Amino acid sequence: MFTGWLSAWQQGLAGFAGFAWPWAWALVPLPLLARWLLPPRRGSAAALRVPWMERLDAVGGAALRARPHAAWWLPALAWLLLCAAAARPQQWGQAHAPPLQVRQMLLAVDLSGSMNETDMRLGTQVVDRLTAAKAVIADFLERRAGDRVGLLVFGQRAYMLTPLTLDRASVRSQLRDSVAGLAGRETALGDAIGLAVKRLREQPEGQRVLVLLTDGVNTAGVLDPVKAAELARAEGVRVHAIAFGGGAANPTLFGIQVPLAQSGEDVDEDTLRQVAQTTGGRFFHARDTEELAGIYAELDRLEPVSVAAEPVRPRVERYAWPLAAALVLALAAWPLGRRGA
């Protein structure tokens, strides 16, 4: 039994994490200071002097000398334990690595000239395609807490605006400042996919995701979109392709359709569908802002990847142990104090 107690004591010392409030140990000399600094209590009752007072004092002194030393060291030990409890001793808990749900997601947004077409509605306002896409993507980013998100824009050429980062506010800021035609008036789908693959290949396998939004066909660049999709598949990059615009109904005013400017080129659904199927992603076609918001909500439900986070050892409060011991000692010392009173 003694060996078991010794082993438990050694394990407790090995897992000791210190005191949360070590300054509480400064209270230890408080009873001594009170004894030295405070004046002794004087009785108000009348004193009675009898001839045998000297003999009575002698008998009382002998009785006091016969009292066990527990009459003073039990309260002293109880006070030390109270100070230890006030200092909040803590012990290291069992180490565990909680699973961390993350995604490495790259957003590719078309900034070609056709994104200036004003055939979308945002609430009650008629807006261009890029403005509608910005609003939906910004709302999508709000729900991506914990994910690393990057922003890639493309037109005649593809550019990386924001590398993969946890700072979603920076991604939203770069997206807000983007304008149609910034990267050229044409559309280089293949180059955008190729640049995304280059940036994602350094990320952990199984977490490489590209969300591609475009409203046109591949009219520029040196890399064919299908060839780029094959490259993405070889590098383990999953591409979700979104065709935006084309076939949207015109808004109505008092039941009469209001004619809006129409794009001169249609969305290349076949190529985008082949790109998504080749890489194991999904193809979507959003003809208005509501459909686009539904697509990004669907993308938000993609299966996350569980990775091992840094091991965590919680601190467990152990102040109850010295507090309980102090209570036991105080109860044990109480009869001795009453006996000597």
Coordinates of C-alpha atoms in Angstrom, one line a residue:
M1 CA 0.0 0.0 0.0
F2 CA 2.8 2.4 0.9
T3 CA 4.4 1.6 -2.5
G4 CA 1.2 2.5 -4.2
W5 CA 1.0 5.8 -2.4
L6 CA 4.6 6.6 -3.2
S7 CA 4.1 5.8 -6.9
A8 CA 1.0 8.1 -7.0
W9 CA 3.0 10.9 -5.3
Q10 CA 5.8 10.6 -7.8
Q11 CA 3.3 10.7 -10.7
G12 CA 1.7 13.7 -9.2
L13 CA 5.0 15.6 -8.9
A14 CA 5.9 14.6 -12.5
G15 CA 2.7 16.2 -13.8
F16 CA 2.8 19.2 -11.5
A17 CA 2.2 22.4 -13.6
G18 CA 2.8 25.0 -10.9
F19 CA 0.6 27.5 -9.1
A20 CA -1.7 29.8 -11.0
W21 CA -1.6 32.5 -8.2
P22 CA 1.9 32.0 -6.5
W23 CA 1.6 35.4 -4.8
A24 CA -0.9 33.7 -2.4
W25 CA 2.1 32.2 -0.5
A26 CA 2.8 35.7 0.8
L27 CA -0.2 35.1 3.2
V28 CA 1.8 32.4 5.2
P29 CA 3.3 34.8 7.8
L30 CA 0.0 36.6 8.3
P31 CA -1.0 34.8 11.6
L32 CA 2.5 35.5 13.1
L33 CA 2.3 39.2 12.1
A34 CA -1.2 39.4 13.7
R35 CA 0.2 37.9 16.9
W36 CA 3.1 40.3 17.1
L37 CA 1.4 43.5 16.0
L38 CA -2.0 43.2 17.5
P39 CA -2.4 44.0 21.3
P40 CA -3.5 41.1 23.5
R41 CA -7.1 40.8 24.3
R42 CA -8.0 42.1 27.8
G43 CA -10.9 40.6 29.7
S44 CA -13.5 43.0 31.1
A45 CA -14.6 40.8 34.0
A46 CA -13.5 41.5 37.6
A47 CA -10.5 39.5 38.7
L48 CA -10.8 37.2 41.7
R49 CA -7.7 36.8 43.9
V50 CA -7.5 33.9 46.3
P51 CA -4.7 32.9 48.7
W52 CA -3.9 29.7 46.8
M53 CA -3.5 31.5 43.4
E54 CA 0.2 30.6 43.1
R55 CA -0.6 26.9 43.5
L56 CA -3.4 27.2 41.0
D57 CA -1.0 28.8 38.4
A58 CA 1.5 26.1 39.0
V59 CA -1.1 23.4 38.4
G60 CA -2.4 25.2 35.3
G61 CA 1.2 25.6 33.9
A62 CA 1.8 22.0 34.4
A63 CA -1.4 21.1 32.5
L64 CA -0.4 23.4 29.7
R65 CA 3.0 21.8 29.5
A66 CA 1.3 18.4 29.4
R67 CA -0.8 19.4 26.4
P68 CA 0.3 17.8 23.1
H69 CA 2.2 19.9 20.6
A70 CA -0.7 19.2 18.1
A71 CA -2.5 22.1 19.8
W72 CA -0.4 24.5 17.8
W73 CA 1.1 22.7 14.8
L74 CA -2.3 21.3 13.6
P75 CA -3.7 24.9 13.0
A76 CA -0.4 26.0 11.6
L77 CA -0.4 23.1 9.1
A78 CA -4.0 23.8 8.2
W79 CA -3.1 27.4 7.5
L80 CA -0.3 26.4 5.2
L81 CA -2.7 24.1 3.3
L82 CA -5.2 27.0 3.0
C83 CA -2.5 29.2 1.5
A84 CA -1.6 26.3 -0.9
A85 CA -5.2 26.1 -2.0
A86 CA -5.4 29.9 -2.5
A87 CA -2.3 29.6 -4.7
R88 CA -4.3 27.3 -7.0
P89 CA -2.0 24.3 -7.7
Q90 CA -2.4 22.8 -11.1
Q91 CA -1.6 19.6 -12.8
W92 CA -1.0 18.7 -16.4
G93 CA -3.8 16.8 -17.9
Q94 CA -3.7 14.0 -20.5
A95 CA -2.1 15.3 -23.7
H96 CA -4.3 15.0 -26.8
A97 CA -4.2 16.3 -30.4
P98 CA -7.7 17.5 -31.4
P99 CA -8.6 17.1 -35.1
L100 CA -8.4 20.3 -37.1
Q101 CA -10.8 20.8 -40.0
V102 CA -9.0 22.8 -42.7
R103 CA -9.1 23.3 -46.5
Q104 CA -6.5 24.9 -48.8
M105 CA -8.8 26.7 -51.2
L106 CA -7.9 28.9 -54.2
L107 CA -10.5 31.2 -55.7
A108 CA -10.0 32.0 -59.4
V109 CA -12.2 34.9 -60.6
D110 CA -12.6 36.0 -64.2
L111 CA -11.9 39.7 -64.8
S112 CA -12.3 39.7 -68.6
G113 CA -14.2 42.4 -70.3
S114 CA -17.5 40.4 -70.4
M115 CA -17.7 40.6 -66.6
N116 CA -18.8 44.3 -67.1
E117 CA -22.1 43.1 -68.6
T118 CA -25.0 44.5 -66.5
D119 CA -27.4 41.6 -66.7
M120 CA -27.5 40.7 -63.0
R121 CA -29.6 41.8 -60.1
L122 CA -28.4 42.3 -56.5
G123 CA -31.5 42.8 -54.5
T124 CA -33.5 45.4 -56.4
Q125 CA -30.5 46.9 -58.3
V126 CA -29.3 45.9 -61.7
V127 CA -25.5 45.4 -61.5
D128 CA -22.7 44.0 -63.6
R129 CA -21.6 40.4 -63.3
L130 CA -18.4 41.2 -61.4
T131 CA -20.2 43.2 -58.7
A132 CA -22.7 40.4 -58.2
A133 CA -19.9 37.8 -58.0
K134 CA -18.0 39.9 -55.5
A135 CA -21.0 40.1 -53.2
V136 CA -21.6 36.3 -53.3
I137 CA -17.9 35.5 -52.8
A138 CA -17.5 37.9 -49.9
D139 CA -20.4 36.2 -48.2
F140 CA -18.8 32.8 -49.0
L141 CA -15.5 33.9 -47.4
E142 CA -17.3 34.9 -44.2
R143 CA -18.1 31.2 -43.6
R144 CA -14.6 29.9 -44.2
A145 CA -13.2 30.4 -40.7
G146 CA -10.1 28.2 -40.2
D147 CA -9.5 27.6 -43.9
R148 CA -6.5 29.0 -45.9
V149 CA -7.9 30.9 -48.9
G150 CA -6.1 32.5 -51.8
L151 CA -7.3 34.7 -54.7
L152 CA -6.3 34.4 -58.3
V153 CA -7.7 36.6 -61.1
F154 CA -7.4 36.1 -64.8
G155 CA -8.2 37.7 -68.1
Q156 CA -5.8 37.7 -70.9
R157 CA -3.3 36.6 -68.3
A158 CA -3.5 35.0 -64.9
Y159 CA -2.2 36.7 -61.7
M160 CA -2.0 35.7 -58.1
L161 CA -3.4 38.5 -56.0
T162 CA -3.4 36.8 -52.5
P163 CA -1.5 33.7 -51.6
L164 CA -3.1 31.1 -49.4
T165 CA -3.7 32.7 -46.1
L166 CA -5.9 32.6 -43.0
D167 CA -6.4 36.4 -43.3
R168 CA -9.8 36.4 -45.1
A169 CA -10.1 40.1 -44.6
S170 CA -7.1 40.6 -46.9
V171 CA -8.7 38.3 -49.5
R172 CA -11.9 40.3 -49.4
S173 CA -10.1 43.6 -49.7
Q174 CA -8.2 42.4 -52.8
L175 CA -11.4 41.1 -54.3
R176 CA -13.2 44.4 -53.6
D177 CA -10.5 46.4 -55.4
S178 CA -10.5 44.2 -58.5
V179 CA -12.0 45.6 -61.6
A180 CA -13.0 44.0 -64.9
G181 CA -10.3 44.3 -67.6
L182 CA -7.5 44.5 -65.0
A183 CA -5.9 41.4 -66.4
G184 CA -6.9 42.0 -70.0
R185 CA -10.1 41.9 -72.0
E186 CA -9.8 38.2 -73.1
T187 CA -10.1 35.0 -71.1
A188 CA -7.2 32.6 -70.4
L189 CA -8.9 29.7 -68.7
G190 CA -6.0 27.2 -69.2
D191 CA -3.4 29.6 -67.9
A192 CA -5.5 30.3 -64.8
I193 CA -5.8 26.6 -64.0
G194 CA -2.1 26.1 -64.6
L195 CA -1.1 28.9 -62.2
A196 CA -3.4 27.5 -59.6
V197 CA -1.9 24.1 -59.9
K198 CA 1.6 25.5 -59.5
R199 CA 0.5 27.3 -56.3
L200 CA -1.4 24.4 -54.8
R201 CA 1.1 21.6 -55.5
E202 CA 3.0 22.5 -52.3
Q203 CA 0.0 22.0 -50.1
P204 CA -0.8 18.7 -48.4
E205 CA -2.3 16.1 -50.7
G206 CA -6.1 15.9 -50.5
Q207 CA -6.5 19.6 -49.5
R208 CA -5.9 21.2 -52.9
V209 CA -9.1 22.8 -54.1
L210 CA -9.6 25.3 -56.9
V211 CA -13.0 27.2 -57.4
L212 CA -13.0 28.6 -60.9
L213 CA -15.6 31.2 -61.9
T214 CA -15.9 32.5 -65.5
D215 CA -18.5 33.9 -67.8
G216 CA -16.8 33.2 -71.2
V217 CA -14.8 30.8 -73.3
N218 CA -11.0 30.3 -73.5
T219 CA -9.8 32.9 -76.0
A220 CA -6.2 33.6 -74.8
G221 CA -3.3 32.0 -73.1
V222 CA -0.8 29.3 -74.1
L223 CA -2.3 26.4 -72.1
D224 CA -5.4 24.5 -73.2
P225 CA -8.0 24.2 -70.4
V226 CA -8.4 20.4 -70.9
K227 CA -4.6 19.9 -70.8
A228 CA -4.5 22.1 -67.7
A229 CA -7.2 19.9 -66.2
E230 CA -5.1 16.8 -66.8
L231 CA -2.1 18.5 -65.1
A232 CA -4.4 19.4 -62.2
R233 CA -5.5 15.8 -61.9
A234 CA -1.8 14.6 -61.9
E235 CA -1.1 17.0 -59.0
G236 CA -4.1 16.1 -57.0
V237 CA -5.9 19.4 -57.5
R238 CA -9.7 19.3 -57.5
V239 CA -11.3 21.9 -59.7
H240 CA -14.9 23.1 -59.2
A241 CA -15.9 25.1 -62.3
I242 CA -18.7 27.7 -62.2
A243 CA -20.2 29.1 -65.4
F244 CA -21.7 32.5 -64.6
G245 CA -24.2 34.3 -66.8
G246 CA -25.8 33.4 -70.1
G247 CA -29.5 32.8 -70.2
A248 CA -30.5 35.0 -67.3
A249 CA -34.0 36.4 -67.4
N250 CA -34.3 40.1 -67.8
P251 CA -35.8 42.0 -64.9
T252 CA -39.3 43.3 -65.2
L253 CA -40.8 46.7 -64.6
F254 CA -44.6 46.7 -64.1
G255 CA -44.7 43.4 -65.9
I256 CA -42.7 44.5 -68.9
Q257 CA -39.2 43.1 -69.4
V258 CA -36.4 45.7 -69.4
P259 CA -33.9 44.9 -72.1
L260 CA -30.3 44.6 -70.8
A261 CA -27.0 44.4 -72.6
Q262 CA -26.2 40.9 -73.6
S263 CA -22.8 39.4 -73.9
G264 CA -21.5 38.7 -77.3
E265 CA -20.1 35.3 -76.3
D266 CA -21.7 32.3 -74.5
V267 CA -20.2 30.3 -71.7
D268 CA -18.3 27.2 -72.8
E269 CA -20.2 24.7 -70.6
D270 CA -18.7 21.6 -72.3
T271 CA -15.1 22.6 -71.6
L272 CA -15.9 23.6 -68.0
R273 CA -17.8 20.4 -67.4
Q274 CA -14.9 18.4 -68.8
V275 CA -12.4 20.2 -66.6
A276 CA -14.4 19.5 -63.5
Q277 CA -15.0 15.8 -64.3
T278 CA -11.3 15.3 -65.2
T279 CA -10.2 16.6 -61.8
G280 CA -12.9 15.0 -59.7
G281 CA -14.7 18.3 -59.1
R282 CA -18.2 19.5 -59.9
F283 CA -19.6 21.8 -62.6
F284 CA -22.2 24.4 -61.9
H285 CA -24.0 27.0 -64.0
A286 CA -25.4 30.1 -62.3
R287 CA -27.6 32.2 -64.5
D288 CA -28.3 34.8 -61.8
T289 CA -27.1 35.9 -58.4
E290 CA -29.4 33.7 -56.4
E291 CA -28.2 30.6 -58.3
L292 CA -24.6 31.7 -57.7
A293 CA -25.2 32.1 -54.0
G294 CA -26.7 28.6 -53.9
I295 CA -23.6 27.2 -55.6
Y296 CA -21.2 28.7 -53.2
A297 CA -23.4 27.5 -50.3
E298 CA -23.1 24.0 -51.8
L299 CA -19.3 24.4 -52.1
D300 CA -19.3 25.4 -48.4
R301 CA -20.4 21.9 -47.6
L302 CA -17.4 20.2 -49.1
E303 CA -16.0 17.5 -47.0
P304 CA -13.3 19.0 -44.8
V305 CA -9.9 17.3 -44.3
S306 CA -9.0 16.3 -40.8
V307 CA -5.3 16.9 -39.9
A308 CA -3.6 16.5 -36.5
A309 CA -3.1 19.7 -34.7
E310 CA -0.5 20.5 -32.1
P311 CA -0.8 18.3 -29.0
V312 CA -2.6 20.1 -26.1
R313 CA -2.1 19.4 -22.4
P314 CA -4.8 21.2 -20.4
R315 CA -4.2 22.4 -16.8
V316 CA -6.3 20.7 -14.2
E317 CA -7.1 22.6 -11.0
R318 CA -6.1 20.7 -7.8
Y319 CA -6.8 23.3 -5.1
A320 CA -9.6 21.0 -3.7
W321 CA -6.9 18.6 -2.4
P322 CA -5.1 21.0 0.0
L323 CA -8.5 22.7 0.9
A324 CA -10.0 19.4 2.0
A325 CA -6.8 18.5 4.0
A326 CA -6.9 21.9 5.7
L327 CA -10.6 21.3 6.7
V328 CA -9.7 17.9 8.2
L329 CA -6.8 19.3 10.2
A330 CA -9.0 22.2 11.4
L331 CA -11.6 19.8 12.6
A332 CA -9.0 17.7 14.4
A333 CA -7.4 20.7 16.1
W334 CA -10.7 22.2 17.2
P335 CA -11.3 19.8 20.3
L336 CA -7.7 20.4 21.4
G337 CA -8.2 24.1 21.3
R338 CA -11.4 23.8 23.3
R339 CA -9.7 21.6 25.9
G340 CA -6.9 24.1 26.5
A341 CA -9.3 27.1 26.7

